[in-house]
Short mmCIF file of C-alpha atoms in Angstrom, two decimals:
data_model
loop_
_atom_site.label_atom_id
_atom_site.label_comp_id
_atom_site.label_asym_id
_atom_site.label_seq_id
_atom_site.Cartn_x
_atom_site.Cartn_y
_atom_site.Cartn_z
CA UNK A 1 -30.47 24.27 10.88
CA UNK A 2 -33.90 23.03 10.09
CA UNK A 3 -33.70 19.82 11.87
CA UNK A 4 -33.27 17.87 8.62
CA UNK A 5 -32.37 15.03 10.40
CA UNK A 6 -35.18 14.43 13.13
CA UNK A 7 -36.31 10.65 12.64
CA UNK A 8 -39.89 11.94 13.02
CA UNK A 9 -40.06 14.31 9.99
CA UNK A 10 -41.59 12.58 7.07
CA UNK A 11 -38.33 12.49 4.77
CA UNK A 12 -35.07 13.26 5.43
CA UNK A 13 -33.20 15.25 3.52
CA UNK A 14 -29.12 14.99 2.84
CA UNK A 15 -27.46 17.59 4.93
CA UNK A 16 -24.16 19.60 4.02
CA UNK A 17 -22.84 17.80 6.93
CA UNK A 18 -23.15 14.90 4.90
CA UNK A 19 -22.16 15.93 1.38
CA UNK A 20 -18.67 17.76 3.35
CA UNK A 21 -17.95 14.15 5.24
CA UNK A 22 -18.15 12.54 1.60
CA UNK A 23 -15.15 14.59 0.66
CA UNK A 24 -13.05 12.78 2.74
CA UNK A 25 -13.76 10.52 0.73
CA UNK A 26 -13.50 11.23 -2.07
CA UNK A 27 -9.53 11.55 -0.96
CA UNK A 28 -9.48 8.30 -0.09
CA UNK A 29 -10.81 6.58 -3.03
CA UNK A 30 -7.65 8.59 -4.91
CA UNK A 31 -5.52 6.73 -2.45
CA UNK A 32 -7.13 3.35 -2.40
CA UNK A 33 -6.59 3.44 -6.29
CA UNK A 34 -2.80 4.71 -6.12
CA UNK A 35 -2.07 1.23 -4.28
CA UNK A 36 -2.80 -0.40 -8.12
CA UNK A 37 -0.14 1.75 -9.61
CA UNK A 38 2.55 -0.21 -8.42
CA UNK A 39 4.06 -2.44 -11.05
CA UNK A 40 6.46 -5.13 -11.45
CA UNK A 41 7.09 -7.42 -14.61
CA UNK A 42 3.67 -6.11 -16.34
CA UNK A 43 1.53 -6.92 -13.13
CA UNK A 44 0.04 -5.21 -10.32
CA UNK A 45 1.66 -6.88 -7.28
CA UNK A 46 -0.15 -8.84 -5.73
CA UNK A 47 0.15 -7.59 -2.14
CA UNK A 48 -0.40 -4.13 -3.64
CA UNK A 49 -3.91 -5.68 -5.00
CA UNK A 50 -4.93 -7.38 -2.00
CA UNK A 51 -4.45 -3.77 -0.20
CA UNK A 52 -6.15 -2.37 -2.64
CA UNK A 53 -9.07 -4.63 -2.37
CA UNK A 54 -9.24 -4.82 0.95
CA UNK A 55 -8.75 -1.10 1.67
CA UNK A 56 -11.87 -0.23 -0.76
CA UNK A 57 -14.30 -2.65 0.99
CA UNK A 58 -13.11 -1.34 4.41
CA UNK A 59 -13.58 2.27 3.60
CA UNK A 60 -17.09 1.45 1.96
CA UNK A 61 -18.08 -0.44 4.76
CA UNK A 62 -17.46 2.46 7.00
CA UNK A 63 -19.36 4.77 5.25
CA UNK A 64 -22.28 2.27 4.86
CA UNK A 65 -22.43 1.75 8.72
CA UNK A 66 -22.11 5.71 9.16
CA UNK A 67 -24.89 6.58 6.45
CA UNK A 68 -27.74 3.83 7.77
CA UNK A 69 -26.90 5.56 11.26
CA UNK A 70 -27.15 9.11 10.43
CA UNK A 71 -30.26 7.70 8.52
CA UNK A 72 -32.20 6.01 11.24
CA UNK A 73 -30.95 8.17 14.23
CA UNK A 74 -29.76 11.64 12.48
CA UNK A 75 -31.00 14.84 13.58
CA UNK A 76 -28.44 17.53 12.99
CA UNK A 77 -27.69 17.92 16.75
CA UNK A 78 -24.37 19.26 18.08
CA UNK A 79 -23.74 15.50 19.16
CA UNK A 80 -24.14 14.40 15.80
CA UNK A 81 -21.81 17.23 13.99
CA UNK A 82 -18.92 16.48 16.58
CA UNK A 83 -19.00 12.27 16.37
CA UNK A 84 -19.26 13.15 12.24
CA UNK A 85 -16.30 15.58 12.21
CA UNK A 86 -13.80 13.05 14.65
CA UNK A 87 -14.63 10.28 12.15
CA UNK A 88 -13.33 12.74 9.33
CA UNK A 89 -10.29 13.74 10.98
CA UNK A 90 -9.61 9.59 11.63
CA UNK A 91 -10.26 9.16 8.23
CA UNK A 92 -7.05 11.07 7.50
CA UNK A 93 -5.26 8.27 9.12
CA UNK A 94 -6.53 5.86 7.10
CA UNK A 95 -5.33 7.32 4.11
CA UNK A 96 -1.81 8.71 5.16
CA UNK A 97 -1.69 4.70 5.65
CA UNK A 98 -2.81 3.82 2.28
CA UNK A 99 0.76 3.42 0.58
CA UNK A 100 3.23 0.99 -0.82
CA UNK A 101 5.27 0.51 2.68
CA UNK A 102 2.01 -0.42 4.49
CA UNK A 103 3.37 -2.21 6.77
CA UNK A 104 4.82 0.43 8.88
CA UNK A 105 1.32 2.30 9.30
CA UNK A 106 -0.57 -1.16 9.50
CA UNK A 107 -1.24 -0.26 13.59
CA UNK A 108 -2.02 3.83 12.19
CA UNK A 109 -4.90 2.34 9.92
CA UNK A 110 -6.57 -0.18 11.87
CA UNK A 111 -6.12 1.78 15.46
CA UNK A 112 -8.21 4.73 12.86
CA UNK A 113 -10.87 2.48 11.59
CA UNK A 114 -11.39 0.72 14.55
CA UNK A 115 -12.45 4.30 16.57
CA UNK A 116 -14.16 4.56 13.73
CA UNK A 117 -16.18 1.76 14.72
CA UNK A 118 -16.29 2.57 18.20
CA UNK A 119 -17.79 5.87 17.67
CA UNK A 120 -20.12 4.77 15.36
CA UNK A 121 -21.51 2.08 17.79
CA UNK A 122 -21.12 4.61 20.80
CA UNK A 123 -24.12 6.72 18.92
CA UNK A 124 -26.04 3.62 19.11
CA UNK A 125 -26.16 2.82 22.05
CA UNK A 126 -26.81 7.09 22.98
CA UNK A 127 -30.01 6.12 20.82
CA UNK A 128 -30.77 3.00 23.38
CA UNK A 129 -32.31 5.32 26.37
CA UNK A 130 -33.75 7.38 23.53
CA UNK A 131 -36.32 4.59 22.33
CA UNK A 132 -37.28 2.67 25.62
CA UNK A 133 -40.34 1.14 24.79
CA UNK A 134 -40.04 0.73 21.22
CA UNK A 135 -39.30 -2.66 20.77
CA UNK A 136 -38.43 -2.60 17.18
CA UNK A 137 -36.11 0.40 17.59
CA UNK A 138 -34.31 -1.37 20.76
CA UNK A 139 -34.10 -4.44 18.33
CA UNK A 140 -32.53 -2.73 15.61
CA UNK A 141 -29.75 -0.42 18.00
CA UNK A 142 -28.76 -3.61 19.52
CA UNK A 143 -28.57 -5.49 16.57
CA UNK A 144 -26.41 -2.32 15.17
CA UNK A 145 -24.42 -1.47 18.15
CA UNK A 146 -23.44 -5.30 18.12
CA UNK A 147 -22.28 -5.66 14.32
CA UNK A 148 -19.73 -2.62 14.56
CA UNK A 149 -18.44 -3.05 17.95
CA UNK A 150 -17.86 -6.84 17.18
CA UNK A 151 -16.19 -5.55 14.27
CA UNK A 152 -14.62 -2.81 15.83
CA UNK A 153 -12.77 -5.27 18.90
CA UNK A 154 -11.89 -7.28 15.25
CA UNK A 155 -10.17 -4.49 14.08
CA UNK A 156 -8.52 -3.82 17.48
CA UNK A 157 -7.70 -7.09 17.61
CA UNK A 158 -5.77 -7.22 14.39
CA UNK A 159 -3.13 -4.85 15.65
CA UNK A 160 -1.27 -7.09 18.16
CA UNK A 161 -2.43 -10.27 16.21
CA UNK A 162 -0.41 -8.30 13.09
CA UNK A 163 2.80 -7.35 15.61
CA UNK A 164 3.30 -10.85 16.98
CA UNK A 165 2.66 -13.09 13.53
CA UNK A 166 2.97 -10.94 10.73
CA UNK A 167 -0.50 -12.08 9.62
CA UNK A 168 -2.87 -10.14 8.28
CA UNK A 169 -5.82 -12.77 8.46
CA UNK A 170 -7.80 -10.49 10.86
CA UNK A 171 -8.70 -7.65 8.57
CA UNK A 172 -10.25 -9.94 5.54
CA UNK A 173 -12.22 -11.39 8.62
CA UNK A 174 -13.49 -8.07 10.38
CA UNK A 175 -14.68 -7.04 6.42
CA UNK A 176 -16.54 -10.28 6.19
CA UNK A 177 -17.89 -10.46 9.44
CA UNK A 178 -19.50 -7.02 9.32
CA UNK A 179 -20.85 -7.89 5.28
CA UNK A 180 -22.38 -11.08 6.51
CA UNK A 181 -23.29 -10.47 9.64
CA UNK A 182 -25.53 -7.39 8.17
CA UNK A 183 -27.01 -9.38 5.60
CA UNK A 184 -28.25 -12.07 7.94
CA UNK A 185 -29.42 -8.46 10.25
CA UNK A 186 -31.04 -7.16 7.08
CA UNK A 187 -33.43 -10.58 6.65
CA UNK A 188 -34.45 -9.51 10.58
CA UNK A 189 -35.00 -6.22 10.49
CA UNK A 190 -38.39 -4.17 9.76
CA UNK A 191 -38.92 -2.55 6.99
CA UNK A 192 -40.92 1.07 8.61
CA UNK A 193 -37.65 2.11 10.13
CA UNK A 194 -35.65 3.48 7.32
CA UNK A 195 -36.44 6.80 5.39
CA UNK A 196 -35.89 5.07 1.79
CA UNK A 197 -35.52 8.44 -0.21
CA UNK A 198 -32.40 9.58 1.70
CA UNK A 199 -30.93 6.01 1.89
CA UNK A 200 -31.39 6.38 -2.07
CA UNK A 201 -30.06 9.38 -2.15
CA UNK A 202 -26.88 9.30 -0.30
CA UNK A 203 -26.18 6.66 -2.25
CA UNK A 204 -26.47 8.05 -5.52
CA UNK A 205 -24.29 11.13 -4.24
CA UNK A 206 -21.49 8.44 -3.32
CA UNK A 207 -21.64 7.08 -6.63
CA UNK A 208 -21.59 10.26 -8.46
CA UNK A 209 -18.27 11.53 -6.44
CA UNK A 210 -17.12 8.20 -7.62
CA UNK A 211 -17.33 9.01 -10.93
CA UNK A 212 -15.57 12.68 -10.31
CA UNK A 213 -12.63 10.12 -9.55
CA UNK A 214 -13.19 8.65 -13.04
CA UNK A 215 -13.47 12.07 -14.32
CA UNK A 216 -10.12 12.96 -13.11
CA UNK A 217 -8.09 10.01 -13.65
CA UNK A 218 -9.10 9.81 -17.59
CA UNK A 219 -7.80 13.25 -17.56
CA UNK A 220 -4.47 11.55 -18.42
CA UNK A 221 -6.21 10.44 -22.12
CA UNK A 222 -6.29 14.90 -22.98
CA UNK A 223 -2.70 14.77 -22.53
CA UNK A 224 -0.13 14.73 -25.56
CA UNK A 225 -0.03 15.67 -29.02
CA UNK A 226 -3.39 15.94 -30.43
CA UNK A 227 -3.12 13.48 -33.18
CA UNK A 228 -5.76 10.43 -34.30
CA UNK A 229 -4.98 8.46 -31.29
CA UNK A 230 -4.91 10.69 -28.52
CA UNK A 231 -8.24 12.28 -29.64
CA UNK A 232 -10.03 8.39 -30.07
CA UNK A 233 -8.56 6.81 -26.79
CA UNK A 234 -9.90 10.51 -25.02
CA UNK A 235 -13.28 10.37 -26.35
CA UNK A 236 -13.66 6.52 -26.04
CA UNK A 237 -12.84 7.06 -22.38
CA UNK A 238 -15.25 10.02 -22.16
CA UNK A 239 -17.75 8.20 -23.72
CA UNK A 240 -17.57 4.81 -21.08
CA UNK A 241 -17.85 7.34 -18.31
CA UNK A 242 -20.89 9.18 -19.80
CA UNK A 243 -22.58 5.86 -20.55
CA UNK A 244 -22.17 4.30 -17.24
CA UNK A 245 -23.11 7.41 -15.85
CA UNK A 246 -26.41 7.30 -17.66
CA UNK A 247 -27.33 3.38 -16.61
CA UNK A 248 -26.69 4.76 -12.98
CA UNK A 249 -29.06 7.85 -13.52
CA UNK A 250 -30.92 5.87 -15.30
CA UNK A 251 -32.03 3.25 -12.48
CA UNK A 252 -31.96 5.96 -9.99
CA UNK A 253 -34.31 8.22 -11.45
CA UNK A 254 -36.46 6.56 -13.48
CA UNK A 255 -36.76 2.91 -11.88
CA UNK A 256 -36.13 2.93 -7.88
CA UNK A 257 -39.26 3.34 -5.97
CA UNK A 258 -38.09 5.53 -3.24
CA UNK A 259 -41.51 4.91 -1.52
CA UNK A 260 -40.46 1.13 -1.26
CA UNK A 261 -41.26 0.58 2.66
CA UNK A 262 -37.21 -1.51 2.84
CA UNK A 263 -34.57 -1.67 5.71
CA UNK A 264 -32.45 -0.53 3.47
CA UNK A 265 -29.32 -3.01 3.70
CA UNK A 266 -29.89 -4.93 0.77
CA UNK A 267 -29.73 -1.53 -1.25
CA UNK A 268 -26.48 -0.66 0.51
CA UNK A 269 -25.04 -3.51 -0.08
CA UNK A 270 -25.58 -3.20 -3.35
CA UNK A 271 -23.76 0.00 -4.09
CA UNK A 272 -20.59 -1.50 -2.04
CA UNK A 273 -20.03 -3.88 -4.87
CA UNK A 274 -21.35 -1.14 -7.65
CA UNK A 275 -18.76 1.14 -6.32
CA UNK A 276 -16.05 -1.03 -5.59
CA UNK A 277 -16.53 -2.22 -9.07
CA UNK A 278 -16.71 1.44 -10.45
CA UNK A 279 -12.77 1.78 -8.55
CA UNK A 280 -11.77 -1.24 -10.32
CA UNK A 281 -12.72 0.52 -13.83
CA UNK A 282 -11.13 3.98 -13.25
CA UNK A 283 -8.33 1.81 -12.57
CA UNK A 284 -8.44 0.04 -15.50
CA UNK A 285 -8.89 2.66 -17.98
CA UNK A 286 -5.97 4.14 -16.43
CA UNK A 287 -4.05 0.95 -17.07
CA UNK A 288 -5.25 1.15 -20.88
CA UNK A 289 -2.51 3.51 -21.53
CA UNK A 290 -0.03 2.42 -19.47
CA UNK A 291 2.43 0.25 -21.42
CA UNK A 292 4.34 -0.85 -17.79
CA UNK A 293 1.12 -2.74 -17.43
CA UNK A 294 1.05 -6.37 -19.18
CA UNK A 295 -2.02 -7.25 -21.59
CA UNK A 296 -3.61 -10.25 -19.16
CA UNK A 297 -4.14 -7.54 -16.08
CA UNK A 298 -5.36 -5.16 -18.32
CA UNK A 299 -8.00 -7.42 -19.58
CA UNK A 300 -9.07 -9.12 -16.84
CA UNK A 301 -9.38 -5.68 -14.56
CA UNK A 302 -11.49 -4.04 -17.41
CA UNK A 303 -13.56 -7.23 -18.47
CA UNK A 304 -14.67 -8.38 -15.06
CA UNK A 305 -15.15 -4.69 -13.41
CA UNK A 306 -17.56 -3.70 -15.96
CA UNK A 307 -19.72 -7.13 -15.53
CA UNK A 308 -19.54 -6.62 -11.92
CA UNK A 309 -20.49 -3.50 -12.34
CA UNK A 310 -23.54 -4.31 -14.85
CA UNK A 311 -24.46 -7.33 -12.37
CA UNK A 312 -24.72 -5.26 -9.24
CA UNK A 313 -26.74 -2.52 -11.00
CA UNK A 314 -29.22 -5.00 -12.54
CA UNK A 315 -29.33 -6.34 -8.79
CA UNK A 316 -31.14 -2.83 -8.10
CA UNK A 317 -33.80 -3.97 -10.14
CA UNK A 318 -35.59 -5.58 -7.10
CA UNK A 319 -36.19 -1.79 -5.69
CA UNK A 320 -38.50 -0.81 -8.58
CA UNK A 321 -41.40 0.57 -9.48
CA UNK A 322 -43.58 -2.56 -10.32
CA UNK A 323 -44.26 -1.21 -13.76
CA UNK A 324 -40.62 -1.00 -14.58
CA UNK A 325 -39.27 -4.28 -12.62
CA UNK A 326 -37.05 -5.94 -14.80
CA UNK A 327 -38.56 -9.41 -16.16
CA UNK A 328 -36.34 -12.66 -16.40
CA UNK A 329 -35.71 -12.56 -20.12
CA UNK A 330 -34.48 -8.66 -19.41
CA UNK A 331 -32.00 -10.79 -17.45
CA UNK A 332 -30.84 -13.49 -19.86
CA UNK A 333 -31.03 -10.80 -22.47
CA UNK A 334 -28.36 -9.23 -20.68
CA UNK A 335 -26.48 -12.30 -19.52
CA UNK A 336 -26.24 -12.91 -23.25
CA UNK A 337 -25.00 -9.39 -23.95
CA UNK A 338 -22.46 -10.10 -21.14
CA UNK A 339 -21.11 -13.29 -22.39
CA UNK A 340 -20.29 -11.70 -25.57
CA UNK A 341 -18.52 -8.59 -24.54
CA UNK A 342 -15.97 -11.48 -22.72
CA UNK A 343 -15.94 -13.59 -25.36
CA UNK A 344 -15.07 -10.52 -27.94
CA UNK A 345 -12.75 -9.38 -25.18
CA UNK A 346 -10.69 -11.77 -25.33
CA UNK A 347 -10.81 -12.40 -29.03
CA UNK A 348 -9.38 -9.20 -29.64
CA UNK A 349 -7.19 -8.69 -26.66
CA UNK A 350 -3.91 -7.61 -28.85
CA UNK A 351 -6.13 -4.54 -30.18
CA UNK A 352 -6.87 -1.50 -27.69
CA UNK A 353 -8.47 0.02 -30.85
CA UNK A 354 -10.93 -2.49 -30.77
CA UNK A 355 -11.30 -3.23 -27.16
CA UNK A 356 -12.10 0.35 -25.75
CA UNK A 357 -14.70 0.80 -28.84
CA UNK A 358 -16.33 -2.55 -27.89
CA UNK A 359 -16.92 -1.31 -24.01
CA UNK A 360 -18.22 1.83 -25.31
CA UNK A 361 -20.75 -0.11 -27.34
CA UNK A 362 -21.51 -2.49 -24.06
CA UNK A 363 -22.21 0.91 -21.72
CA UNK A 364 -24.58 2.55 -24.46
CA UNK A 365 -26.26 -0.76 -26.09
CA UNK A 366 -27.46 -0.92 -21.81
CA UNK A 367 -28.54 2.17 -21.48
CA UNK A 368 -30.42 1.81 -25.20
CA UNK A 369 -32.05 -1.74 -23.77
CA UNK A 370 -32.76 0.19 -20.59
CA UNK A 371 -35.24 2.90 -22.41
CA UNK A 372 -36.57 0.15 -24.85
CA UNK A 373 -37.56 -1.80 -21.91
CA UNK A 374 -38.75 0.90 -19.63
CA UNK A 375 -41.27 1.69 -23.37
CA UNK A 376 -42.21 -1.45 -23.58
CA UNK A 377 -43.47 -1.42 -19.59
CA UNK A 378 -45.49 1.72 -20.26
CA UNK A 379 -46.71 0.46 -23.72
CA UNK A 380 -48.15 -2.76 -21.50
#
């Protein structure tokens, strides 16, 4: 090893460690997304959805706590490579318990993601002795250590709180907690800690196995005869993957200003809500062709995942370069854009023909406004 991962190199760089841990999840996204498969009367059941929702933004949140560690802390040590490989093999539990009968593995899961937690906040407070007089660092560790063990005793918590009521109240609240608590962290925190180019980085590489879920679940449009239909829906589908792809790409290469001094969490925060939204749309072009699935769910999951997706991604805009920082009428520009991919949504709801073309128009008329904009910056 080439000690990648010692906080006092200038920039890290992302490890195979890190890229093989991402596999795992990569399974579990699969999973998470399998819980939306389950349909009754032309809908997604609703306990099914609020699994699914919930499972996504647990799973994120896990690897967002174990990225800005390995990020501030990370240096390739045996310690390191054995706390990263148990959370992998836990992460197994959480998806064997990623099913329809959830229920019976409810104590599995959040027994997993809670030692998740644990170990996470265990290499924390490792790093305490490490930093003695560094104020700044010992501010940050305990701030750290304190968000995921709080979290972690939520999680614990849940488990008998679950057995005795039957109530699942305690796992929307451990998700919250940790998102807000970190937020109100983030406003706190310094902004010299974090190496900005990994943080970027590893973010982008999350995304982009993301969309090798996409990849493979509009694999289902190739199948069938090869007639007019088959050969529009495949390519229309193609086509909204390559030009959300490219928006991505876009901001990442050309617009973020990986020399931004940042603590990072806004930008991670960010990408939970980017990819959760990128989940919902696999999802929904899945749902596309599924004639089980009513017209309403279809519409709704498609229409507000891609403007959640759009809103999030514009939200990166505040880590630019200051010649390409998106101005306020880029904004309303696009909030108009927005607006009318609902409204013509909705006007032609009864028409897949029309609605999958109209989406593909939405990814690449953003990616088109992009490069026009990032022009008219250099132009100025």
């Amino acid at each position: 090893m080439s000690g990648l991962f010692d906080i006092d190199s200038k920039e890290k760089k992302v490890e195979y460690i890190e890229l093989i841990y991402d596999l795992i999840f990569v399974y579990i996204i699969g999973r998470n997304n399998s819980l939306l498969h389950h349909v009754h009367d032309g809908f997604v059941e609703p306990g099914m959805f609020a699994a699914y929702v919930l499972c996504t933004l647990a799973v994120i949140q896990i690897w967002n706590f174990t990225t800005y560690y390995i990020n501030l802390y990370g240096r390739s040590s045996l310690r390191d490579h054995v706390f990263l490989f148990a959370n992998m093999f836990l992460m197994y539990f959480i998806g064997e318990g990623t099913r329809e009968n959830w229920q019976e593995y409810h104590t599995q899961y959040h027994a997993a993601w809670a030692l998740i937690l644990a170990n996470i906040g265990v290499q924390y407070l490792i790093e305490y002795r490490r930093h003695a007089g560094q104020p700044e660092h010992i501010r940050r560790i305990r701030r750290m250590a304190a968000i995921v063990m709080t979290e972690a005793a939520i999680v614990a918590l849940s488990i008998p709180f679950y057995n005795a009521t039957g109530s699942t109240l305690l796992t929307p609240a451990a998700i919250l907690f940790g998102i807000c608590v970190t937020v109100i962290s983030g406003r706190r925190s310094c902004s010299g800690l974090v190496d900005f180019p990994h943080l970027s980085e590893r973010a982008m590489l999350y995304v982009v196995f993301t969309f090798g879920e996409m990849i493979i679940a509009i694999a289902s449009y190739f199948e069938g005869r090869l007639d007019f239909s088959s050969l529009y829906f495949s390519l229309m589908a193609f086509m909204i993957v390559a030009g959300l792809f490219l928006s991505y790409g876009y901001f990442y290469d050309r617009m973020i200003d990986r020399e931004m001094k940042t603590n990072g969490i806004g930008y991670m925060l960010m990408h939970i809500f980017i990819i959760f939204a990128l989940n919902n749309i696999t999802t929904a072009l899945e749902f596309m062709r599924n004639e089980e699935v009513a017209l309403l769910p279809k519409m709704l999951m498609l229409t507000l995942s891609f403007v959640t997706y759009y809103v999030f991604l514009f939200s990166l805009g505040t880590y630019a370069k200051r010649r390409c920082g998106i101005t306020l009428g880029f904004y309303l520009i696009m909030a108009a854009v927005g607006a009318c991919f609902v409204a013509l949504m909705l006007a032609f709801r009864n028409m897949m023909y029309v609605n999958i073309a109209i989406t593909v128009i939405l990814v690449f008329g953003v990616f088109a406004a992009l490069r026009i904009m990032e022009k008219n910056s250099e132009s100025q």
